[in-house]
Amino acid sequence: MIAGGAMKGKKTPQEWQKNIELLQSYPSKVPGMENDLFRVLALSYDNLSKANVKSCFLYCSMFPEDWEISCKQLIELWIGEGFLDEWHHIHDARTNGEEIIEQLNASCLLESGQYEKHVKMHDVIRDMALWLACENGEKKNKCVIKERGRWIEGHEIAEWKETQRMSLWDNSIEDSTEPPDFRNLETLLASGESMKSFPSQFFRHMSAIRVLDLSNSELMVLPAEIGNLKTLHYLNLSKTEIESLPMKLKNLTKLRCLILDDMEKLEAIPSQLISSLSSLQLFSLYASIGCNGDWGFLLEELACLKHVSDISIPLRSVLHTQKSVDSHKLGRSIRRLSLQDCTGMTTMELSPYLQILQIWRCFDLADVKINLGRGQEFSKLSEVEIIRCPKLLHLTCLAFAPNLLSLRVEYCESMQEVITEDEEIGISEVEQCSDAFSVLTTLSLSYLSNLRSICGGALSFPSLREITVKHCPRLRKLTFDSNTNCLRKIEGEQHWWDGLDWEDQTIKQKLTQYFVPK
């Protein structure tokens, strides 16, 4: 009806084409869209169970059109905004955030993205969410979103005094003589290659700001005045060009989330800065390889923080790795751990609270194990990547990781089985393989010259979607059976595939269609 109304009175092909393009690209600009369609669509919004769920939905409109939103990042932003404050523990808040995303998906207000663990908004739903966030369009500047490489002039900024949430994507900002008045601003998301710096004193009048996300920008220097934003709860500097953090950040005593992932140029974090952030719950420095990739000196400061319970950190020394294991506080808090170049480390004992594990170039490592009590499982671990550990014999501890989703093993020349049946380990075949790899979706095995089998027992891989096998000449058998129903891609050399031994040729016939020679 609305589309028909938009075409009413249009007689020439040019007028029709113009309106078709308008419907496709800017549906909110179509006459009748706000008063008619948005009010109908808003019924789904009105039926959402709680006020915080509605806030979480409206927040998704802050991202650009067709943007693939990381569920992890979205939930962390919600935590920073206070939408999940009814959950005092950050892991409970994450779980609640995941449930909200499922609810929004079920209500067709969000849809699954192309990438794993990403969501996106349909353009019309996004326009409706912005309309609602701006109080049915009555307060246009309550939420300001600028995208696609615009130059933002000073007179535009002067009109944003009442803005509560601002999203600047790949923009450049004109310098001005007077610092802008952002006294009502609670959220600033600023990303993109064009975002290299901010005008002088840009952050001076932000007395209410809770969330500041400058990630994925070309920012080289963090303005020291950010240290005066004492209301800040969330700061994300991931994938920026920043080399050091100013000591003034120690003033951010209300900060709950500090995210510094993939900061390749970060070399300096002042001593006693992190320990000054007394409200910190989440600290993430994952894949930031500055300071020789070893941030172990921060462990003591993190261990002193009362509320911190979610840590992601890279380590490069046996001493610091052992400290992370010996500390009860750190053992329970480190969720993502990257170990690289830990010379002399022969054994690594993992915490049962670990979620993501990466081990690179630990040339002396022979055994990875976990200290579990009777009946316990390695239930939180979801991703494992082991590369260039030539003495590592097996990964039998993964038999106790029932929720493992992704496993990648490369250049581990001593490994003959991923999960071994060696009786000395004290694990029976039934105990090993009852749930092993039952939810695994991605498996990559490369340059394992002595690998003979994944597991001596039978594994059906009921959830496996993709497997890659490269340069594993002795792996002659895959333990797939009729329960391997999700597999959609098998990547490997043609001669390896042709030489595999199959107990049931019908399984081979069934899977051949998914083989991709590499």
Short mmCIF file of N, CA and C in Angstrom, two decimals, residues 385-474:
data_model
loop_
_atom_site.label_atom_id
_atom_site.label_comp_id
_atom_site.label_asym_id
_atom_site.label_seq_id
_atom_site.Cartn_x
_atom_site.Cartn_y
_atom_site.Cartn_z
N GLU A 385 43.93 -22.99 18.86
CA GLU A 385 44.85 -22.88 17.73
C GLU A 385 46.26 -23.18 18.22
N ILE A 386 46.88 -24.23 17.67
CA ILE A 386 48.22 -24.65 18.06
C ILE A 386 49.09 -24.66 16.80
N ILE A 387 50.14 -23.84 16.78
CA ILE A 387 50.98 -23.72 15.59
C ILE A 387 52.46 -23.75 15.98
N ARG A 388 53.22 -24.59 15.28
CA ARG A 388 54.67 -24.71 15.44
C ARG A 388 55.08 -25.08 16.87
N CYS A 389 54.56 -26.20 17.31
CA CYS A 389 54.99 -26.82 18.57
C CYS A 389 55.48 -28.23 18.22
N PRO A 390 56.71 -28.36 17.72
CA PRO A 390 57.16 -29.61 17.11
C PRO A 390 57.28 -30.79 18.06
N LYS A 391 57.34 -30.55 19.37
CA LYS A 391 57.46 -31.65 20.34
C LYS A 391 56.13 -32.06 20.96
N LEU A 392 55.06 -31.34 20.63
CA LEU A 392 53.75 -31.64 21.22
C LEU A 392 53.26 -32.99 20.74
N LEU A 393 52.90 -33.87 21.67
CA LEU A 393 52.55 -35.25 21.33
C LEU A 393 51.07 -35.45 21.04
N HIS A 394 50.21 -34.72 21.74
CA HIS A 394 48.76 -34.92 21.58
C HIS A 394 48.01 -33.78 22.24
N LEU A 395 46.71 -33.76 22.07
CA LEU A 395 45.83 -32.78 22.71
C LEU A 395 44.66 -33.52 23.36
N THR A 396 44.99 -34.55 24.11
CA THR A 396 43.96 -35.40 24.71
C THR A 396 43.08 -34.63 25.69
N CYS A 397 43.60 -33.54 26.24
CA CYS A 397 42.77 -32.75 27.17
C CYS A 397 41.51 -32.24 26.48
N LEU A 398 41.53 -32.13 25.15
CA LEU A 398 40.35 -31.64 24.43
C LEU A 398 39.20 -32.64 24.45
N ALA A 399 39.48 -33.87 24.87
CA ALA A 399 38.39 -34.84 25.04
C ALA A 399 37.40 -34.36 26.10
N PHE A 400 37.87 -33.48 26.99
CA PHE A 400 37.02 -32.97 28.06
C PHE A 400 36.44 -31.60 27.73
N ALA A 401 36.51 -31.21 26.46
CA ALA A 401 35.99 -29.90 26.02
C ALA A 401 34.76 -30.11 25.14
N PRO A 402 33.61 -30.38 25.75
CA PRO A 402 32.42 -30.74 24.97
C PRO A 402 31.85 -29.62 24.12
N ASN A 403 32.28 -28.38 24.37
CA ASN A 403 31.75 -27.24 23.62
C ASN A 403 32.75 -26.64 22.66
N LEU A 404 33.79 -27.41 22.33
CA LEU A 404 34.80 -26.94 21.39
C LEU A 404 34.19 -26.80 20.00
N LEU A 405 34.32 -25.59 19.41
CA LEU A 405 33.74 -25.30 18.10
C LEU A 405 34.77 -25.30 16.98
N SER A 406 36.00 -24.89 17.30
CA SER A 406 37.01 -24.72 16.25
C SER A 406 38.35 -25.22 16.75
N LEU A 407 39.04 -26.01 15.91
CA LEU A 407 40.37 -26.53 16.25
C LEU A 407 41.28 -26.41 15.04
N ARG A 408 42.43 -25.78 15.23
CA ARG A 408 43.43 -25.65 14.18
C ARG A 408 44.78 -26.08 14.73
N VAL A 409 45.42 -27.04 14.07
CA VAL A 409 46.73 -27.55 14.49
C VAL A 409 47.65 -27.57 13.28
N GLU A 410 48.82 -26.94 13.41
CA GLU A 410 49.77 -26.88 12.30
C GLU A 410 51.20 -27.06 12.80
N TYR A 411 52.03 -27.73 12.00
CA TYR A 411 53.46 -27.86 12.26
C TYR A 411 53.75 -28.44 13.64
N CYS A 412 53.06 -29.48 14.00
CA CYS A 412 53.34 -30.22 15.23
C CYS A 412 53.82 -31.61 14.79
N GLU A 413 55.10 -31.69 14.44
CA GLU A 413 55.62 -32.87 13.74
C GLU A 413 55.63 -34.13 14.58
N SER A 414 55.61 -34.03 15.92
CA SER A 414 55.64 -35.22 16.77
C SER A 414 54.26 -35.81 17.02
N MET A 415 53.22 -35.12 16.67
CA MET A 415 51.87 -35.57 16.98
C MET A 415 51.44 -36.72 16.07
N GLN A 416 51.03 -37.83 16.68
CA GLN A 416 50.54 -38.98 15.93
C GLN A 416 49.01 -39.10 16.02
N GLU A 417 48.47 -38.69 17.14
CA GLU A 417 47.02 -38.65 17.33
C GLU A 417 46.65 -37.35 18.02
N VAL A 418 45.51 -36.79 17.66
CA VAL A 418 45.05 -35.59 18.38
C VAL A 418 44.59 -35.99 19.77
N ILE A 419 43.77 -37.01 19.83
CA ILE A 419 43.36 -37.60 21.12
C ILE A 419 43.92 -39.01 21.16
N THR A 420 44.78 -39.27 22.14
CA THR A 420 45.46 -40.56 22.20
C THR A 420 44.78 -41.51 23.16
N GLU A 421 45.04 -42.79 22.96
CA GLU A 421 44.49 -43.83 23.83
C GLU A 421 45.54 -44.39 24.77
N ASP A 422 46.63 -43.66 24.93
CA ASP A 422 47.72 -44.10 25.79
C ASP A 422 47.19 -44.37 27.19
N GLU A 423 47.37 -45.59 27.67
CA GLU A 423 46.83 -45.98 28.99
C GLU A 423 47.49 -45.21 30.13
N GLU A 424 48.72 -44.72 29.90
CA GLU A 424 49.42 -44.00 30.97
C GLU A 424 48.71 -42.70 31.34
N ILE A 425 47.93 -42.18 30.40
CA ILE A 425 47.21 -40.93 30.68
C ILE A 425 46.03 -41.18 31.61
N GLY A 426 45.58 -42.42 31.65
CA GLY A 426 44.53 -42.79 32.58
C GLY A 426 43.13 -42.44 32.12
N ILE A 427 42.92 -42.38 30.81
CA ILE A 427 41.61 -42.05 30.27
C ILE A 427 41.14 -43.21 29.41
N SER A 428 40.00 -43.75 29.73
CA SER A 428 39.50 -44.85 28.93
C SER A 428 38.94 -44.33 27.62
N GLU A 429 38.83 -45.20 26.64
CA GLU A 429 38.33 -44.79 25.33
C GLU A 429 36.92 -44.24 25.42
N VAL A 430 36.10 -44.84 26.27
CA VAL A 430 34.72 -44.36 26.41
C VAL A 430 34.70 -42.95 26.97
N GLU A 431 35.54 -42.73 28.03
CA GLU A 431 35.60 -41.40 28.64
C GLU A 431 36.12 -40.36 27.66
N GLN A 432 37.11 -40.77 26.85
CA GLN A 432 37.70 -39.84 25.91
C GLN A 432 36.70 -39.34 24.88
N CYS A 433 36.02 -40.27 24.27
CA CYS A 433 35.33 -39.97 23.02
C CYS A 433 33.81 -39.86 23.12
N SER A 434 33.26 -39.96 24.31
CA SER A 434 31.81 -39.91 24.41
C SER A 434 31.25 -38.59 23.90
N ASP A 435 31.89 -37.46 24.27
CA ASP A 435 31.43 -36.15 23.82
C ASP A 435 32.49 -35.40 23.02
N ALA A 436 33.63 -36.02 22.79
CA ALA A 436 34.72 -35.33 22.12
C ALA A 436 34.30 -34.87 20.73
N PHE A 437 34.51 -33.58 20.48
CA PHE A 437 34.24 -32.97 19.17
C PHE A 437 32.77 -33.08 18.74
N SER A 438 31.88 -33.23 19.69
CA SER A 438 30.46 -33.44 19.33
C SER A 438 29.82 -32.18 18.76
N VAL A 439 30.36 -30.99 19.09
CA VAL A 439 29.80 -29.75 18.53
C VAL A 439 30.83 -29.03 17.66
N LEU A 440 31.96 -29.67 17.40
CA LEU A 440 33.00 -29.06 16.59
C LEU A 440 32.47 -28.76 15.18
N THR A 441 32.67 -27.53 14.72
CA THR A 441 32.18 -27.14 13.39
C THR A 441 33.31 -26.97 12.39
N THR A 442 34.53 -26.61 12.86
CA THR A 442 35.65 -26.37 11.97
C THR A 442 36.89 -27.07 12.48
N LEU A 443 37.53 -27.85 11.61
CA LEU A 443 38.74 -28.58 11.96
C LEU A 443 39.79 -28.38 10.87
N SER A 444 40.99 -27.93 11.26
CA SER A 444 42.07 -27.70 10.30
C SER A 444 43.33 -28.38 10.81
N LEU A 445 43.88 -29.30 10.01
CA LEU A 445 45.09 -30.04 10.34
C LEU A 445 46.08 -29.87 9.20
N SER A 446 47.23 -29.25 9.48
CA SER A 446 48.18 -28.95 8.40
C SER A 446 49.62 -29.21 8.85
N TYR A 447 50.41 -29.79 7.96
CA TYR A 447 51.83 -30.01 8.18
C TYR A 447 52.09 -30.82 9.46
N LEU A 448 51.32 -31.86 9.62
CA LEU A 448 51.50 -32.80 10.73
C LEU A 448 52.04 -34.09 10.12
N SER A 449 53.35 -34.15 9.98
CA SER A 449 53.97 -35.19 9.17
C SER A 449 53.81 -36.59 9.74
N ASN A 450 53.56 -36.73 11.04
CA ASN A 450 53.42 -38.05 11.65
C ASN A 450 52.00 -38.37 12.11
N LEU A 451 51.06 -37.49 11.83
CA LEU A 451 49.69 -37.73 12.28
C LEU A 451 49.09 -38.95 11.58
N ARG A 452 48.62 -39.92 12.39
CA ARG A 452 48.04 -41.14 11.84
C ARG A 452 46.52 -41.20 12.01
N SER A 453 46.03 -40.54 13.05
CA SER A 453 44.58 -40.53 13.27
C SER A 453 44.20 -39.36 14.15
N ILE A 454 42.93 -38.98 14.06
CA ILE A 454 42.43 -37.93 14.94
C ILE A 454 42.18 -38.50 16.33
N CYS A 455 41.63 -39.68 16.35
CA CYS A 455 41.40 -40.41 17.60
C CYS A 455 41.33 -41.88 17.28
N GLY A 456 41.94 -42.70 18.14
CA GLY A 456 41.92 -44.14 17.90
C GLY A 456 40.53 -44.73 17.95
N GLY A 457 39.65 -44.12 18.74
CA GLY A 457 38.27 -44.60 18.83
C GLY A 457 37.41 -44.01 17.73
N ALA A 458 36.12 -44.32 17.80
CA ALA A 458 35.19 -43.84 16.77
C ALA A 458 34.67 -42.46 17.13
N LEU A 459 34.74 -41.56 16.15
CA LEU A 459 34.18 -40.23 16.30
C LEU A 459 33.29 -39.95 15.09
N SER A 460 32.11 -39.43 15.36
CA SER A 460 31.17 -39.22 14.25
C SER A 460 31.15 -37.78 13.75
N PHE A 461 31.68 -36.83 14.53
CA PHE A 461 31.67 -35.42 14.14
C PHE A 461 30.28 -34.98 13.66
N PRO A 462 29.26 -35.07 14.51
CA PRO A 462 27.89 -34.79 14.07
C PRO A 462 27.64 -33.33 13.67
N SER A 463 28.51 -32.39 14.14
CA SER A 463 28.28 -30.96 13.86
C SER A 463 29.30 -30.37 12.89
N LEU A 464 30.28 -31.17 12.47
CA LEU A 464 31.36 -30.64 11.65
C LEU A 464 30.85 -30.14 10.30
N ARG A 465 31.22 -28.88 9.98
CA ARG A 465 30.80 -28.28 8.70
C ARG A 465 31.97 -28.17 7.72
N GLU A 466 33.17 -28.03 8.25
CA GLU A 466 34.32 -27.81 7.36
C GLU A 466 35.57 -28.45 7.95
N ILE A 467 36.30 -29.22 7.12
CA ILE A 467 37.56 -29.81 7.55
C ILE A 467 38.61 -29.53 6.48
N THR A 468 39.81 -29.14 6.94
CA THR A 468 40.94 -28.91 6.05
C THR A 468 42.08 -29.83 6.48
N VAL A 469 42.63 -30.59 5.53
CA VAL A 469 43.77 -31.47 5.80
C VAL A 469 44.82 -31.20 4.72
N LYS A 470 45.99 -30.70 5.14
CA LYS A 470 47.05 -30.40 4.19
C LYS A 470 48.38 -30.93 4.70
N HIS A 471 49.08 -31.65 3.86
CA HIS A 471 50.42 -32.16 4.19
C HIS A 471 50.40 -33.00 5.47
N CYS A 472 49.47 -33.91 5.52
CA CYS A 472 49.42 -34.93 6.59
C CYS A 472 49.45 -36.30 5.89
N PRO A 473 50.63 -36.70 5.38
CA PRO A 473 50.71 -37.87 4.50
C PRO A 473 50.33 -39.19 5.15
N ARG A 474 50.43 -39.30 6.48
CA ARG A 474 50.14 -40.57 7.16
C ARG A 474 48.71 -40.66 7.66
#
